[in-house]
């Protein structure tokens, strides 16, 4: 059985002090989790160390919000895998639609980042997804297929999470319908060509829709932005319950 990955992406939110306060509130609310899921938090780089210390001894794992493909070098503003590993980072988000849009990240760069992550022993959470206009033009599948083919080239699918994040659903409150999200996740699984690859859905996930999303057979977890900033809300998301089929 695939282990679900419930990940919270804090984006550019939370100082070290706020991250410590979050952990103190979150861990008791999270309690003991069933073994069918893993919980990951992605703070900004500056709060990784503080959060990692505050979560020590818990099962919650830490992701970075990006990683450079070289270990050292003249890359102002970047951060490398050895720097992240030193602080216990286990996952790294690559190819998120925000760096794709604001910093013009390409599928080739995203692939380099993901390869480096895997070589360093981290699990890349590789994001793919179509924009509003691409969906309206009937191009969603073609766009995602290209992102999957180029972004995943040469990667080990057993050490990978793919996040399907339709851009029009990110931070907008518009969730993709659970069945449509499941359909795309199923297509992605086929394109990856490995049945047990972990595929998340992301885009306006919240406590109110998590149970329905996680009930879908091809959705193996979620990547949560806004709703992960509230410890109680994110603990509820991590404690999702899928109704048992009669
Ligand atoms: P959102 O963000 O949950 O705030 O829509 C999702 C994401 O960017 O991964």
Coordinates of C-alpha atoms in Angstrom, one line a residue, residues 6-8 165 168-178 201-215 219 221-241:
X6 CA 0.6 15.1 3.9
X7 CA 2.8 18.2 3.3
X8 CA 2.4 21.8 4.4
X165 CA -1.4 21.3 -8.5
X168 CA -6.0 28.0 -10.9
X169 CA -6.7 26.2 -7.6
X170 CA -3.7 27.5 -5.7
X171 CA -4.5 30.1 -3.1
X172 CA -7.8 30.9 -4.8
X173 CA -10.2 28.9 -2.7
X174 CA -11.3 27.0 -5.9
X175 CA -10.6 23.4 -5.3
X176 CA -10.4 21.1 -8.2
X177 CA -13.3 18.6 -7.9
X178 CA -12.1 15.4 -6.1
X201 CA -3.2 16.8 -5.0
X202 CA -2.6 20.5 -4.1
X203 CA -4.7 23.6 -4.5
X204 CA -7.0 25.0 -1.8
X205 CA -6.9 21.9 0.3
X206 CA -8.5 22.5 3.7
X207 CA -10.1 20.7 6.6
X208 CA -13.5 20.8 4.8
X209 CA -12.4 18.9 1.7
X210 CA -9.5 16.7 2.9
X211 CA -11.6 13.6 3.6
X212 CA -13.2 13.6 0.2
X213 CA -9.9 14.1 -1.6
X214 CA -8.2 11.3 0.4
X215 CA -11.0 9.0 -0.4
X219 CA -4.7 10.6 -4.6
X221 CA -1.7 12.8 -0.1
X222 CA -1.9 16.6 -0.4
X223 CA 0.3 19.6 -0.7
X224 CA -1.2 22.4 1.4
X225 CA -0.4 26.0 1.3
X226 CA -2.6 28.5 3.2
X227 CA -4.4 26.0 5.4
X228 CA -1.0 24.6 6.7
X229 CA -0.3 27.9 8.5
X230 CA -2.9 27.2 11.2
X231 CA -1.7 24.4 13.4
X232 CA -5.2 23.2 14.3
X233 CA -6.4 23.2 10.7
X234 CA -3.3 21.4 9.5
X235 CA -3.5 18.8 12.3
X236 CA -7.1 18.1 11.2
X237 CA -5.9 17.7 7.6
X238 CA -3.2 15.3 8.8
X239 CA -5.8 13.4 10.7
X240 CA -8.0 12.9 7.7
X241 CA -10.4 10.0 7.8

